Amino acid sequence: MTLNSDRLAHRKRSRGFTLVEALLFGGIASVVLIGIIGLLSRGGKLLGISRSASGAQIELRILMERMSEDVAELVYLEDGDPFDSDTSTPDRGLRFIIRSTRKERGMSPPDTPTLRRIEYRAGAPDSGSNLRECVRSVELLADDGSVKEDSTQILARELKSLRLWPLAAVPRPDGRWDLAAPTDARATQAGATVACMVVDITVGRPAGDTSLEQMPVTSIVTKLWCRNRILELARGGLR
């Protein structure tokens, strides 16, 4: 009788330990499962942020490549005032004349270098995000200044800000050059010429307020040099 009672008690204790172990392992499994779900959710969010950042970088690269080509072939400015998308009206942009042999979308390929009027402007801001479209317009000019063909292209759809400052190269008595705004009186003196364009561009929309969620917003500030004009200046003369 005593032996049977001991065996029964041992079985009860064994079952009790098994139940505790099951509860313990169940709790651990729940924690692991919650962690996996959290990682998957965070991974999906990171993937979305990465895709948005990649899209913003592509838009910025396209915009910078096209603007670099235009500024390199710049001949003269129609308006020397700086352009700021935050303060300028949607129907006003920065306009300048280039001489180029490049083919433009929707226009006949040129046989010889042609004069073209280029304009960069920002569309009206979206009411929900305040982002804009960046529009590039091209007008092929005839010898009398009339427009023979024209083309318009949207280079970016998530433009946050676009700022452009043209700069002129002004000759100094010592044979060197200074950079000055085209509206500066010195820019109208003999020998002065447009030299470069300072650009400040921001594209993309943030996914949230954290630093990680700000990744889709991409900015660049740089100078784009007017190759056609710089070749006319003394090599190494600009400071």
PDB file of N, CA and C in Angstrom, residues 154-230:
ATOM      1  N   ILE A 154       8.189  66.555 -67.306  1.00  0.00           N
ATOM      2  CA  ILE A 154       8.200  66.552 -65.838  1.00  0.00           C
ATOM      3  C   ILE A 154       9.391  65.721 -65.379  1.00  0.00           C
ATOM      4  N   LEU A 155      10.337  66.354 -64.698  1.00  0.00           N
ATOM      5  CA  LEU A 155      11.547  65.667 -64.267  1.00  0.00           C
ATOM      6  C   LEU A 155      11.435  65.080 -62.864  1.00  0.00           C
ATOM      7  N   ALA A 156      10.574  65.631 -62.040  1.00  0.00           N
ATOM      8  CA  ALA A 156      10.398  65.121 -60.678  1.00  0.00           C
ATOM      9  C   ALA A 156       8.962  65.401 -60.245  1.00  0.00           C
ATOM     10  N   ARG A 157       8.380  64.458 -59.529  1.00  0.00           N
ATOM     11  CA  ARG A 157       6.999  64.614 -59.054  1.00  0.00           C
ATOM     12  C   ARG A 157       6.918  64.809 -57.545  1.00  0.00           C
ATOM     13  N   GLU A 158       8.044  64.674 -56.854  1.00  0.00           N
ATOM     14  CA  GLU A 158       8.052  64.859 -55.411  1.00  0.00           C
ATOM     15  C   GLU A 158       9.103  65.901 -55.028  1.00  0.00           C
ATOM     16  N   LEU A 159       9.025  67.045 -55.695  1.00  0.00           N
ATOM     17  CA  LEU A 159       9.960  68.130 -55.421  1.00  0.00           C
ATOM     18  C   LEU A 159       9.522  68.877 -54.160  1.00  0.00           C
ATOM     19  N   LYS A 160      10.418  68.966 -53.201  1.00  0.00           N
ATOM     20  CA  LYS A 160      10.119  69.709 -51.977  1.00  0.00           C
ATOM     21  C   LYS A 160      10.537  71.161 -52.107  1.00  0.00           C
ATOM     22  N   SER A 161      11.722  71.390 -52.680  1.00  0.00           N
ATOM     23  CA  SER A 161      12.175  72.767 -52.902  1.00  0.00           C
ATOM     24  C   SER A 161      13.200  72.785 -54.020  1.00  0.00           C
ATOM     25  N   LEU A 162      13.217  73.896 -54.772  1.00  0.00           N
ATOM     26  CA  LEU A 162      14.176  74.112 -55.854  1.00  0.00           C
ATOM     27  C   LEU A 162      14.629  75.563 -55.785  1.00  0.00           C
ATOM     28  N   ARG A 163      15.935  75.766 -55.607  1.00  0.00           N
ATOM     29  CA  ARG A 163      16.507  77.104 -55.549  1.00  0.00           C
ATOM     30  C   ARG A 163      17.674  77.177 -56.524  1.00  0.00           C
ATOM     31  N   LEU A 164      17.686  78.216 -57.350  1.00  0.00           N
ATOM     32  CA  LEU A 164      18.712  78.389 -58.369  1.00  0.00           C
ATOM     33  C   LEU A 164      19.267  79.802 -58.287  1.00  0.00           C
ATOM     34  N   TRP A 165      20.613  79.916 -58.196  1.00  0.00           N
ATOM     35  CA  TRP A 165      21.270  81.213 -58.157  1.00  0.00           C
ATOM     36  C   TRP A 165      22.299  81.277 -59.288  1.00  0.00           C
ATOM     37  N   PRO A 166      22.035  81.999 -60.375  1.00  0.00           N
ATOM     38  CA  PRO A 166      23.060  82.176 -61.407  1.00  0.00           C
ATOM     39  C   PRO A 166      24.173  83.075 -60.874  1.00  0.00           C
ATOM     40  N   LEU A 167      25.394  82.822 -61.338  1.00  0.00           N
ATOM     41  CA  LEU A 167      26.538  83.646 -60.960  1.00  0.00           C
ATOM     42  C   LEU A 167      27.312  84.031 -62.215  1.00  0.00           C
ATOM     43  N   ALA A 168      27.789  85.261 -62.227  1.00  0.00           N
ATOM     44  CA  ALA A 168      28.577  85.757 -63.352  1.00  0.00           C
ATOM     45  C   ALA A 168      30.050  85.835 -62.962  1.00  0.00           C
ATOM     46  N   ALA A 169      30.928  85.654 -63.951  1.00  0.00           N
ATOM     47  CA  ALA A 169      32.364  85.846 -63.757  1.00  0.00           C
ATOM     48  C   ALA A 169      32.713  87.266 -64.171  1.00  0.00           C
ATOM     49  N   VAL A 170      33.267  88.025 -63.235  1.00  0.00           N
ATOM     50  CA  VAL A 170      33.577  89.440 -63.452  1.00  0.00           C
ATOM     51  C   VAL A 170      35.096  89.622 -63.481  1.00  0.00           C
ATOM     52  N   PRO A 171      35.655  90.205 -64.541  1.00  0.00           N
ATOM     53  CA  PRO A 171      37.110  90.364 -64.620  1.00  0.00           C
ATOM     54  C   PRO A 171      37.629  91.398 -63.628  1.00  0.00           C
ATOM     55  N   ARG A 172      38.841  91.142 -63.099  1.00  0.00           N
ATOM     56  CA  ARG A 172      39.501  92.055 -62.185  1.00  0.00           C
ATOM     57  C   ARG A 172      40.700  92.682 -62.872  1.00  0.00           C
ATOM     58  N   PRO A 173      41.183  93.811 -62.387  1.00  0.00           N
ATOM     59  CA  PRO A 173      42.353  94.464 -63.007  1.00  0.00           C
ATOM     60  C   PRO A 173      43.596  93.583 -63.039  1.00  0.00           C
ATOM     61  N   ASP A 174      43.718  92.646 -62.057  1.00  0.00           N
ATOM     62  CA  ASP A 174      44.909  91.807 -62.015  1.00  0.00           C
ATOM     63  C   ASP A 174      44.815  90.606 -62.952  1.00  0.00           C
ATOM     64  N   GLY A 175      43.745  90.533 -63.743  1.00  0.00           N
ATOM     65  CA  GLY A 175      43.601  89.442 -64.690  1.00  0.00           C
ATOM     66  C   GLY A 175      42.848  88.234 -64.169  1.00  0.00           C
ATOM     67  N   ARG A 176      42.496  88.261 -62.909  1.00  0.00           N
ATOM     68  CA  ARG A 176      41.710  87.165 -62.338  1.00  0.00           C
ATOM     69  C   ARG A 176      40.226  87.502 -62.422  1.00  0.00           C
ATOM     70  N   TRP A 177      39.404  86.629 -61.814  1.00  0.00           N
ATOM     71  CA  TRP A 177      37.954  86.782 -61.937  1.00  0.00           C
ATOM     72  C   TRP A 177      37.288  86.650 -60.577  1.00  0.00           C
ATOM     73  N   ASP A 178      36.194  87.385 -60.396  1.00  0.00           N
ATOM     74  CA  ASP A 178      35.334  87.251 -59.228  1.00  0.00           C
ATOM     75  C   ASP A 178      33.978  86.714 -59.672  1.00  0.00           C
ATOM     76  N   LEU A 179      33.311  86.040 -58.746  1.00  0.00           N
ATOM     77  CA  LEU A 179      31.943  85.602 -58.995  1.00  0.00           C
ATOM     78  C   LEU A 179      30.980  86.596 -58.360  1.00  0.00           C
ATOM     79  N   ALA A 180      29.971  87.008 -59.113  1.00  0.00           N
ATOM     80  CA  ALA A 180      28.991  87.979 -58.627  1.00  0.00           C
ATOM     81  C   ALA A 180      27.620  87.637 -59.189  1.00  0.00           C
ATOM     82  N   ALA A 181      26.593  88.133 -58.529  1.00  0.00           N
ATOM     83  CA  ALA A 181      25.233  87.920 -59.024  1.00  0.00           C
ATOM     84  C   ALA A 181      25.046  88.637 -60.355  1.00  0.00           C
ATOM     85  N   PRO A 182      24.276  88.061 -61.281  1.00  0.00           N
ATOM     86  CA  PRO A 182      24.056  88.732 -62.568  1.00  0.00           C
ATOM     87  C   PRO A 182      23.410  90.102 -62.438  1.00  0.00           C
ATOM     88  N   THR A 183      22.711  90.335 -61.334  1.00  0.00           N
ATOM     89  CA  THR A 183      22.079  91.638 -61.108  1.00  0.00           C
ATOM     90  C   THR A 183      23.066  92.670 -60.554  1.00  0.00           C
ATOM     91  N   ASP A 184      24.278  92.225 -60.209  1.00  0.00           N
ATOM     92  CA  ASP A 184      25.320  93.134 -59.724  1.00  0.00           C
ATOM     93  C   ASP A 184      25.764  94.025 -60.887  1.00  0.00           C
ATOM     94  N   ALA A 185      26.024  95.293 -60.604  1.00  0.00           N
ATOM     95  CA  ALA A 185      26.429  96.225 -61.650  1.00  0.00           C
ATOM     96  C   ALA A 185      27.711  95.780 -62.345  1.00  0.00           C
ATOM     97  N   ARG A 186      28.589  95.093 -61.621  1.00  0.00           N
ATOM     98  CA  ARG A 186      29.843  94.641 -62.222  1.00  0.00           C
ATOM     99  C   ARG A 186      29.611  93.589 -63.304  1.00  0.00           C
ATOM    100  N   ALA A 187      28.478  92.867 -63.223  1.00  0.00           N
ATOM    101  CA  ALA A 187      28.202  91.803 -64.189  1.00  0.00           C
ATOM    102  C   ALA A 187      27.857  92.349 -65.568  1.00  0.00           C
ATOM    103  N   THR A 188      27.624  93.660 -65.663  1.00  0.00           N
ATOM    104  CA  THR A 188      27.287  94.263 -66.954  1.00  0.00           C
ATOM    105  C   THR A 188      28.492  94.897 -67.639  1.00  0.00           C
ATOM    106  N   GLN A 189      29.635  94.890 -66.968  1.00  0.00           N
ATOM    107  CA  GLN A 189      30.806  95.518 -67.559  1.00  0.00           C
ATOM    108  C   GLN A 189      31.420  94.634 -68.640  1.00  0.00           C
ATOM    109  N   ALA A 190      32.256  95.205 -69.467  1.00  0.00           N
ATOM    110  CA  ALA A 190      32.869  94.469 -70.571  1.00  0.00           C
ATOM    111  C   ALA A 190      33.695  93.299 -70.050  1.00  0.00           C
ATOM    112  N   GLY A 191      33.539  92.153 -70.691  1.00  0.00           N
ATOM    113  CA  GLY A 191      34.298  90.964 -70.314  1.00  0.00           C
ATOM    114  C   GLY A 191      33.608  90.065 -69.326  1.00  0.00           C
ATOM    115  N   ALA A 192      32.553  90.552 -68.652  1.00  0.00           N
ATOM    116  CA  ALA A 192      31.822  89.717 -67.695  1.00  0.00           C
ATOM    117  C   ALA A 192      30.947  88.713 -68.446  1.00  0.00           C
ATOM    118  N   THR A 193      30.760  87.546 -67.855  1.00  0.00           N
ATOM    119  CA  THR A 193      29.946  86.516 -68.493  1.00  0.00           C
ATOM    120  C   THR A 193      29.365  85.585 -67.439  1.00  0.00           C
ATOM    121  N   VAL A 194      28.256  84.964 -67.748  1.00  0.00           N
ATOM    122  CA  VAL A 194      27.674  83.997 -66.832  1.00  0.00           C
ATOM    123  C   VAL A 194      28.627  82.822 -66.696  1.00  0.00           C
ATOM    124  N   ALA A 195      28.835  82.350 -65.463  1.00  0.00           N
ATOM    125  CA  ALA A 195      29.859  81.322 -65.213  1.00  0.00           C
ATOM    126  C   ALA A 195      29.297  80.021 -64.649  1.00  0.00           C
ATOM    127  N   CYS A 196      28.336  80.114 -63.745  1.00  0.00           N
ATOM    128  CA  CYS A 196      27.843  78.889 -63.116  1.00  0.00           C
ATOM    129  C   CYS A 196      26.464  79.115 -62.520  1.00  0.00           C
ATOM    130  N   MET A 197      25.886  78.020 -62.051  1.00  0.00           N
ATOM    131  CA  MET A 197      24.580  78.058 -61.408  1.00  0.00           C
ATOM    132  C   MET A 197      24.692  77.301 -60.090  1.00  0.00           C
ATOM    133  N   VAL A 198      24.350  77.980 -58.986  1.00  0.00           N
ATOM    134  CA  VAL A 198      24.284  77.304 -57.701  1.00  0.00           C
ATOM    135  C   VAL A 198      22.885  76.700 -57.562  1.00  0.00           C
ATOM    136  N   VAL A 199      22.814  75.399 -57.295  1.00  0.00           N
ATOM    137  CA  VAL A 199      21.525  74.724 -57.194  1.00  0.00           C
ATOM    138  C   VAL A 199      21.364  74.137 -55.794  1.00  0.00           C
ATOM    139  N   ASP A 200      20.172  74.243 -55.281  1.00  0.00           N
ATOM    140  CA  ASP A 200      19.797  73.671 -53.985  1.00  0.00           C
ATOM    141  C   ASP A 200      18.477  72.947 -54.204  1.00  0.00           C
ATOM    142  N   ILE A 201      18.518  71.615 -54.209  1.00  0.00           N
ATOM    143  CA  ILE A 201      17.344  70.814 -54.561  1.00  0.00           C
ATOM    144  C   ILE A 201      17.054  69.820 -53.444  1.00  0.00           C
ATOM    145  N   THR A 202      15.789  69.704 -53.079  1.00  0.00           N
ATOM    146  CA  THR A 202      15.332  68.708 -52.118  1.00  0.00           C
ATOM    147  C   THR A 202      14.128  67.982 -52.708  1.00  0.00           C
ATOM    148  N   VAL A 203      14.185  66.651 -52.722  1.00  0.00           N
ATOM    149  CA  VAL A 203      13.080  65.850 -53.247  1.00  0.00           C
ATOM    150  C   VAL A 203      12.720  64.763 -52.232  1.00  0.00           C
ATOM    151  N   GLY A 204      11.502  64.244 -52.360  1.00  0.00           N
ATOM    152  CA  GLY A 204      11.050  63.148 -51.514  1.00  0.00           C
ATOM    153  C   GLY A 204      10.152  63.618 -50.389  1.00  0.00           C
ATOM    154  N   ARG A 205       9.428  62.642 -49.817  1.00  0.00           N
ATOM    155  CA  ARG A 205       8.534  62.939 -48.696  1.00  0.00           C
ATOM    156  C   ARG A 205       8.896  62.033 -47.520  1.00  0.00           C
ATOM    157  N   PRO A 206       8.948  62.574 -46.306  1.00  0.00           N
ATOM    158  CA  PRO A 206       9.276  61.745 -45.145  1.00  0.00           C
ATOM    159  C   PRO A 206       8.137  60.797 -44.810  1.00  0.00           C
ATOM    160  N   ALA A 207       8.494  59.620 -44.262  1.00  0.00           N
ATOM    161  CA  ALA A 207       7.480  58.645 -43.869  1.00  0.00           C
ATOM    162  C   ALA A 207       6.992  58.877 -42.443  1.00  0.00           C
ATOM    163  N   GLY A 208       7.711  59.698 -41.683  1.00  0.00           N
ATOM    164  CA  GLY A 208       7.347  59.981 -40.303  1.00  0.00           C
ATOM    165  C   GLY A 208       8.294  61.009 -39.718  1.00  0.00           C
ATOM    166  N   ASP A 209       8.280  61.104 -38.384  1.00  0.00           N
ATOM    167  CA  ASP A 209       9.065  62.133 -37.708  1.00  0.00           C
ATOM    168  C   ASP A 209      10.426  61.642 -37.227  1.00  0.00           C
ATOM    169  N   THR A 210      10.636  60.322 -37.156  1.00  0.00           N
ATOM    170  CA  THR A 210      11.912  59.815 -36.672  1.00  0.00           C
ATOM    171  C   THR A 210      12.992  60.024 -37.723  1.00  0.00           C
ATOM    172  N   SER A 211      14.264  59.949 -37.270  1.00  0.00           N
ATOM    173  CA  SER A 211      15.375  60.145 -38.192  1.00  0.00           C
ATOM    174  C   SER A 211      15.378  59.097 -39.294  1.00  0.00           C
ATOM    175  N   LEU A 212      15.002  57.857 -38.948  1.00  0.00           N
ATOM    176  CA  LEU A 212      14.952  56.795 -39.949  1.00  0.00           C
ATOM    177  C   LEU A 212      13.884  57.082 -40.994  1.00  0.00           C
ATOM    178  N   GLU A 213      12.745  57.606 -40.548  1.00  0.00           N
ATOM    179  CA  GLU A 213      11.642  57.865 -41.466  1.00  0.00           C
ATOM    180  C   GLU A 213      11.868  59.119 -42.320  1.00  0.00           C
ATOM    181  N   GLN A 214      12.926  59.869 -42.023  1.00  0.00           N
ATOM    182  CA  GLN A 214      13.279  61.029 -42.834  1.00  0.00           C
ATOM    183  C   GLN A 214      14.171  60.652 -44.019  1.00  0.00           C
ATOM    184  N   MET A 215      14.570  59.369 -44.103  1.00  0.00           N
ATOM    185  CA  MET A 215      15.487  58.928 -45.157  1.00  0.00           C
ATOM    186  C   MET A 215      15.014  59.221 -46.577  1.00  0.00           C
ATOM    187  N   PRO A 216      13.710  59.113 -46.900  1.00  0.00           N
ATOM    188  CA  PRO A 216      13.287  59.358 -48.285  1.00  0.00           C
ATOM    189  C   PRO A 216      13.528  60.786 -48.762  1.00  0.00           C
ATOM    190  N   VAL A 217      13.815  61.720 -47.865  1.00  0.00           N
ATOM    191  CA  VAL A 217      14.076  63.104 -48.271  1.00  0.00           C
ATOM    192  C   VAL A 217      15.558  63.239 -48.626  1.00  0.00           C
ATOM    193  N   THR A 218      15.839  63.638 -49.873  1.00  0.00           N
ATOM    194  CA  THR A 218      17.214  63.726 -50.368  1.00  0.00           C
ATOM    195  C   THR A 218      17.485  65.137 -50.855  1.00  0.00           C
ATOM    196  N   SER A 219      18.632  65.681 -50.475  1.00  0.00           N
ATOM    197  CA  SER A 219      18.980  67.063 -50.839  1.00  0.00           C
ATOM    198  C   SER A 219      20.384  67.116 -51.431  1.00  0.00           C
ATOM    199  N   ILE A 220      20.620  68.157 -52.219  1.00  0.00           N
ATOM    200  CA  ILE A 220      21.949  68.412 -52.760  1.00  0.00           C
ATOM    201  C   ILE A 220      22.110  69.911 -52.964  1.00  0.00           C
ATOM    202  N   VAL A 221      23.307  70.406 -52.661  1.00  0.00           N
ATOM    203  CA  VAL A 221      23.670  71.798 -52.919  1.00  0.00           C
ATOM    204  C   VAL A 221      25.017  71.770 -53.632  1.00  0.00           C
ATOM    205  N   THR A 222      25.081  72.341 -54.832  1.00  0.00           N
ATOM    206  CA  THR A 222      26.323  72.294 -55.600  1.00  0.00           C
ATOM    207  C   THR A 222      26.334  73.405 -56.642  1.00  0.00           C
ATOM    208  N   LYS A 223      27.477  73.536 -57.342  1.00  0.00           N
ATOM    209  CA  LYS A 223      27.618  74.480 -58.456  1.00  0.00           C
ATOM    210  C   LYS A 223      27.664  73.699 -59.758  1.00  0.00           C
ATOM    211  N   LEU A 224      26.937  74.177 -60.741  1.00  0.00           N
ATOM    212  CA  LEU A 224      26.993  73.618 -62.088  1.00  0.00           C
ATOM    213  C   LEU A 224      27.661  74.667 -62.979  1.00  0.00           C
ATOM    214  N   TRP A 225      28.757  74.294 -63.620  1.00  0.00           N
ATOM    215  CA  TRP A 225      29.542  75.268 -64.381  1.00  0.00           C
ATOM    216  C   TRP A 225      29.097  75.329 -65.831  1.00  0.00           C
ATOM    217  N   CYS A 226      29.129  76.522 -66.395  1.00  0.00           N
ATOM    218  CA  CYS A 226      28.761  76.754 -67.786  1.00  0.00           C
ATOM    219  C   CYS A 226      29.982  76.476 -68.669  1.00  0.00           C
ATOM    220  N   ARG A 227      30.060  75.305 -69.222  1.00  0.00           N
ATOM    221  CA  ARG A 227      31.246  74.906 -69.967  1.00  0.00           C
ATOM    222  C   ARG A 227      31.505  75.825 -71.158  1.00  0.00           C
ATOM    223  N   ASN A 228      30.454  76.174 -71.871  1.00  0.00           N
ATOM    224  CA  ASN A 228      30.619  77.024 -73.053  1.00  0.00           C
ATOM    225  C   ASN A 228      31.235  78.377 -72.725  1.00  0.00           C
ATOM    226  N   ARG A 229      30.958  78.887 -71.529  1.00  0.00           N
ATOM    227  CA  ARG A 229      31.484  80.191 -71.148  1.00  0.00           C
ATOM    228  C   ARG A 229      32.838  80.074 -70.449  1.00  0.00           C
ATOM    229  N   ILE A 230      32.991  79.023 -69.650  1.00  0.00           N
ATOM    230  CA  ILE A 230      34.229  78.866 -68.911  1.00  0.00           C
ATOM    231  C   ILE A 230      35.409  78.687 -69.856  1.00  0.00           C
TER     232      ILE A 230
END
